[in-house]
PDB file of C-alpha atoms in Angstrom:
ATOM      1  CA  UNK A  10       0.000   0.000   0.000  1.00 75.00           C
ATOM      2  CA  UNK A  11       1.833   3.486  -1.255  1.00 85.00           C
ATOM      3  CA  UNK A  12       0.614   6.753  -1.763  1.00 91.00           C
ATOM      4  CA  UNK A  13       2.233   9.167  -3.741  1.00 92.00           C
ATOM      5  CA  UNK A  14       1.312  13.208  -3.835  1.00 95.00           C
ATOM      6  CA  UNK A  15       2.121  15.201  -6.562  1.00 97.00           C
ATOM      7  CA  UNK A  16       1.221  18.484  -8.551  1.00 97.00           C
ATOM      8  CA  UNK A  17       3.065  21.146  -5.994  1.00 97.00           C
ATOM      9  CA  UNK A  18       4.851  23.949  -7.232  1.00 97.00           C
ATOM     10  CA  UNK A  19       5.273  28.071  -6.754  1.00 98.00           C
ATOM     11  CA  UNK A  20       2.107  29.788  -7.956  1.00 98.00           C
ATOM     12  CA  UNK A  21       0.782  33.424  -7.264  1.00 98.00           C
ATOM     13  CA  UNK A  22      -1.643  34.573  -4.591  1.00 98.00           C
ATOM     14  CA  UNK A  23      -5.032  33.956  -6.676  1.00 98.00           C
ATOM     15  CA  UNK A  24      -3.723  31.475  -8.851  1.00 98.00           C
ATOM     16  CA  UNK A  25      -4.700  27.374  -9.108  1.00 98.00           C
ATOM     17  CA  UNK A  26      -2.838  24.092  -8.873  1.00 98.00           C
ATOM     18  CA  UNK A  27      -4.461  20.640  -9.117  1.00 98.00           C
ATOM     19  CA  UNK A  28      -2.732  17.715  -6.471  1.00 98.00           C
ATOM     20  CA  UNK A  29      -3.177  14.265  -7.259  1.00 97.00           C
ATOM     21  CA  UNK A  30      -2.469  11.701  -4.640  1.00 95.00           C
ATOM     22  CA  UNK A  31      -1.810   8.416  -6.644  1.00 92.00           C
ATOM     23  CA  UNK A  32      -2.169   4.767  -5.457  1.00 88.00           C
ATOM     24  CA  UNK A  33      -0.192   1.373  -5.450  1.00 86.00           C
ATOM     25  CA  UNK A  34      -1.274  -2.088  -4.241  1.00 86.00           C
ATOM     26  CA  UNK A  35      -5.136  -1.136  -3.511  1.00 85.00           C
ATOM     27  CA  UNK A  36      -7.937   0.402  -5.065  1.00 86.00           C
ATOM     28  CA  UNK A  37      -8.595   3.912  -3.921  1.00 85.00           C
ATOM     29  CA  UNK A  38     -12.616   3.746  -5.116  1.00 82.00           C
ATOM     30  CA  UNK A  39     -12.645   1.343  -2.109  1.00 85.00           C
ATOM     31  CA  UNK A  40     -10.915   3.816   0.409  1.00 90.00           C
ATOM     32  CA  UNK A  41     -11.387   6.987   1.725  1.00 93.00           C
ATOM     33  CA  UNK A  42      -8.743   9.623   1.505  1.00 94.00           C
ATOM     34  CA  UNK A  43      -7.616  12.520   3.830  1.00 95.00           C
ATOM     35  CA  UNK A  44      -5.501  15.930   2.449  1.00 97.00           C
ATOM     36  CA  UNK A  45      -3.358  17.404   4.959  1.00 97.00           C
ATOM     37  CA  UNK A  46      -1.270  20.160   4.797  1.00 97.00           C
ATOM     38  CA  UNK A  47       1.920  21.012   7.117  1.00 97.00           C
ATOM     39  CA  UNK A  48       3.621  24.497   7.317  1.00 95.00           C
ATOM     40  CA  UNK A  49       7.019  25.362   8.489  1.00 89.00           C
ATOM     41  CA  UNK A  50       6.928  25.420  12.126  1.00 93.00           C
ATOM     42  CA  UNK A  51       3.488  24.180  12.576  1.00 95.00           C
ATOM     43  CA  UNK A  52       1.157  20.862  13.188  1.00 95.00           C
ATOM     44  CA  UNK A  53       0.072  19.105  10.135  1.00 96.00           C
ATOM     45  CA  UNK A  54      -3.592  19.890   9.378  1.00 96.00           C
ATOM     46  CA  UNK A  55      -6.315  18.579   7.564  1.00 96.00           C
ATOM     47  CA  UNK A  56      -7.567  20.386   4.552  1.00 97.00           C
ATOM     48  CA  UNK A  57     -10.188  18.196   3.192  1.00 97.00           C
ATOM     49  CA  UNK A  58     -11.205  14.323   2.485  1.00 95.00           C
ATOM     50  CA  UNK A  59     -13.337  12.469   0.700  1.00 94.00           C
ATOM     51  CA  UNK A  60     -14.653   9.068   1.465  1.00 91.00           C
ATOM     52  CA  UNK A  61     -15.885   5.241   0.278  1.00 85.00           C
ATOM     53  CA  UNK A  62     -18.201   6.953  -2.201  1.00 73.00           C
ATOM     54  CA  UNK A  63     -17.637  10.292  -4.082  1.00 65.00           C
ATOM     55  CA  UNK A  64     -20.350  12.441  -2.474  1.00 71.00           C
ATOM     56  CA  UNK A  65     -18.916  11.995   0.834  1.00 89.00           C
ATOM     57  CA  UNK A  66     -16.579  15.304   1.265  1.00 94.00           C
ATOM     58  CA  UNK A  67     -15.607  17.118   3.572  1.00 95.00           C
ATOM     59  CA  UNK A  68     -13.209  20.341   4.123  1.00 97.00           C
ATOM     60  CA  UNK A  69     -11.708  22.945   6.847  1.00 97.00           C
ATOM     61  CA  UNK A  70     -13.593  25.847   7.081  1.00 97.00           C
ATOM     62  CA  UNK A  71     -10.321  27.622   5.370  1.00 96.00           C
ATOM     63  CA  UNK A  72     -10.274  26.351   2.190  1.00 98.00           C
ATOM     64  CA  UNK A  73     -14.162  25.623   1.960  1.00 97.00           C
ATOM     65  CA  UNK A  74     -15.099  27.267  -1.511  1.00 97.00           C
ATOM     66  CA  UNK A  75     -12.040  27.038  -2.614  1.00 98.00           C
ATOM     67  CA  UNK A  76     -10.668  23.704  -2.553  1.00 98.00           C
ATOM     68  CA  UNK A  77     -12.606  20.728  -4.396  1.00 97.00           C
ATOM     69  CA  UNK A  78     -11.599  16.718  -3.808  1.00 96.00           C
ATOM     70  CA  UNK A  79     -12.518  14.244  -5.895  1.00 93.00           C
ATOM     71  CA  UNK A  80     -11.752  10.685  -7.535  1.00 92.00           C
ATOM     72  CA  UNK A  81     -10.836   8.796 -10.501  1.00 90.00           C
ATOM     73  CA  UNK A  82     -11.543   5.467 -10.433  1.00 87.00           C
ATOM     74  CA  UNK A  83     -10.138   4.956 -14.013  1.00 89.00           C
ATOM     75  CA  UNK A  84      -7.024   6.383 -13.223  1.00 92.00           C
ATOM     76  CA  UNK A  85      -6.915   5.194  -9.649  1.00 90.00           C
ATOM     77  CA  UNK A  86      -6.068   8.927  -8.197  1.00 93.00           C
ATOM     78  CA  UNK A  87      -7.553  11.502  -5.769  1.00 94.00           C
ATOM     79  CA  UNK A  88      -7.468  14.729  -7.110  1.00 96.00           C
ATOM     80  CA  UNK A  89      -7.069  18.071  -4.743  1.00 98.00           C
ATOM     81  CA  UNK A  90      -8.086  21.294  -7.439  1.00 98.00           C
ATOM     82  CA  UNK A  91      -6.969  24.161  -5.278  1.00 98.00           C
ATOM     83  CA  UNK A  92      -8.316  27.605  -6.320  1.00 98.00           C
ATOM     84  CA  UNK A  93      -8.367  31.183  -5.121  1.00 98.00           C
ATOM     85  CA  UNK A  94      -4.680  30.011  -3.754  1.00 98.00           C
ATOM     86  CA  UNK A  95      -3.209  32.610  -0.662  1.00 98.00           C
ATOM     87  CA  UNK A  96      -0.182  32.381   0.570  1.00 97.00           C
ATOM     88  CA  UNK A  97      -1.309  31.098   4.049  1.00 96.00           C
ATOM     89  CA  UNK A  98      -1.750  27.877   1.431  1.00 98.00           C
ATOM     90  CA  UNK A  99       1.682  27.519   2.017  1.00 97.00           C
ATOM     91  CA  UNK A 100       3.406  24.068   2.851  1.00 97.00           C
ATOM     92  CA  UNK A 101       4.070  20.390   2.208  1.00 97.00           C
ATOM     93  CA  UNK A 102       0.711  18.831   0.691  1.00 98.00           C
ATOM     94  CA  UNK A 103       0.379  14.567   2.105  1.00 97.00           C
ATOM     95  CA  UNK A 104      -2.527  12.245   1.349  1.00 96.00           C
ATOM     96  CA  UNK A 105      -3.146   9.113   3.717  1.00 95.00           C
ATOM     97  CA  UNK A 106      -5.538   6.601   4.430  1.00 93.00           C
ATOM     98  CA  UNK A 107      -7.237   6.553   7.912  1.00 93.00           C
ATOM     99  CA  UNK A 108      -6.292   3.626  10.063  1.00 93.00           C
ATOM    100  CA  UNK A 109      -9.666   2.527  10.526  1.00 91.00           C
ATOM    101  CA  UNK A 110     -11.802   2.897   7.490  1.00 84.00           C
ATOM    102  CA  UNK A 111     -15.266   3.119   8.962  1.00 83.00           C
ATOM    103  CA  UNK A 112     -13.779   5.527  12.169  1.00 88.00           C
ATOM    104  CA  UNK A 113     -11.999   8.414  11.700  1.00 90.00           C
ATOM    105  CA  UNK A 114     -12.044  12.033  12.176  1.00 92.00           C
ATOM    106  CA  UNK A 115     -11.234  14.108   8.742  1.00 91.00           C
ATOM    107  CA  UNK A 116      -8.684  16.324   9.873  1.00 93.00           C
ATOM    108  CA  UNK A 117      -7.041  14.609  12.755  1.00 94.00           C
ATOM    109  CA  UNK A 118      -3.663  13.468  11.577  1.00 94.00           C
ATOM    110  CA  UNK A 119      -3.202  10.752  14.222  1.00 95.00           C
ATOM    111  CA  UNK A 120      -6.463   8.901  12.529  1.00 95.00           C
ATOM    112  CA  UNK A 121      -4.299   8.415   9.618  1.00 94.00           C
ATOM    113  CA  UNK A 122      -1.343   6.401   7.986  1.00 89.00           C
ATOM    114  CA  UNK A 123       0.185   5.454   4.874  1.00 83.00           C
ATOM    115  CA  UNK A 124       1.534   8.960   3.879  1.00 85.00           C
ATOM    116  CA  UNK A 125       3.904   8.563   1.554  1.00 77.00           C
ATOM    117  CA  UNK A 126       6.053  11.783   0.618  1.00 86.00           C
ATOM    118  CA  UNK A 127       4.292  14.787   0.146  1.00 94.00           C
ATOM    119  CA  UNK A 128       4.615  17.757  -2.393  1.00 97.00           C
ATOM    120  CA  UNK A 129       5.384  21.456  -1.761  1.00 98.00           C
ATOM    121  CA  UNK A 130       2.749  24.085  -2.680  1.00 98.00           C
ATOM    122  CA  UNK A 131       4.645  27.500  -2.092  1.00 98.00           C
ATOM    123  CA  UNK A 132       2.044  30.401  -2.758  1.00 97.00           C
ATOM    124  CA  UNK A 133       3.696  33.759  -3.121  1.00 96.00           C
ATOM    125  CA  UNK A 134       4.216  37.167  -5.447  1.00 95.00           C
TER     126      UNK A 134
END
């Protein structure tokens, strides 16, 4: 089971980048996936996740609007499309899997494993 985030890079405050988190050794339509998001000097955080089935998302109140999470099953990737960037959007970008599929909380990192390496977003003019 690997997990793979890609898609970072620098972009301007206002501007858009699209994160995929990419999967080896399962089937992500079967999983749910978390976003989380870790700054220089502070705590991981969750941005967003989505769940078993497609309409199950959810996201922190700061990127709500902005931020959209989705899957394809073809391709076997969760997308992050991240819009209206600022630079408080700054940091390293992980997916994971929750430990327990069917209990978790969304944006609590311990809940979580299987992060792979993640990818920098860097949001600035």
């Amino acid at each position: 089971v690997q997990l793979q985030a890609s898609g970072g890079g620098l972009v301007q405050p206002g501007g858009s980048l699209r994160l995929s988190c990419a999967a080896s050794g399962f089937t992500l339509e079967h999983y749910p996936i978390g976003w989380f998001r870790q700054a220089p000097g502070n705590e991981r955080e969750g941005v967003s996740c989505i769940g078993r089935y497609e309409y199950s998302t959810s996201y922190a109140d700061s990127v709500r609007g902005r931020f959209t999470v989705s899957k394809d099953k073809a391709k076997n990737t969760v997308y992050l499309q991240m819009n209206s960037l600022k630079p408080e959007d700054t940091g390293v970008y992980y997916c994971a899997l929750p430990k327990e599929m069917s209990s978790y909380s969304c944006f609590y990192p311990g809940d979580f494993a299987s992060w792979g390496q993640g990818t920098q977003v860097t949001v600035s003019s």
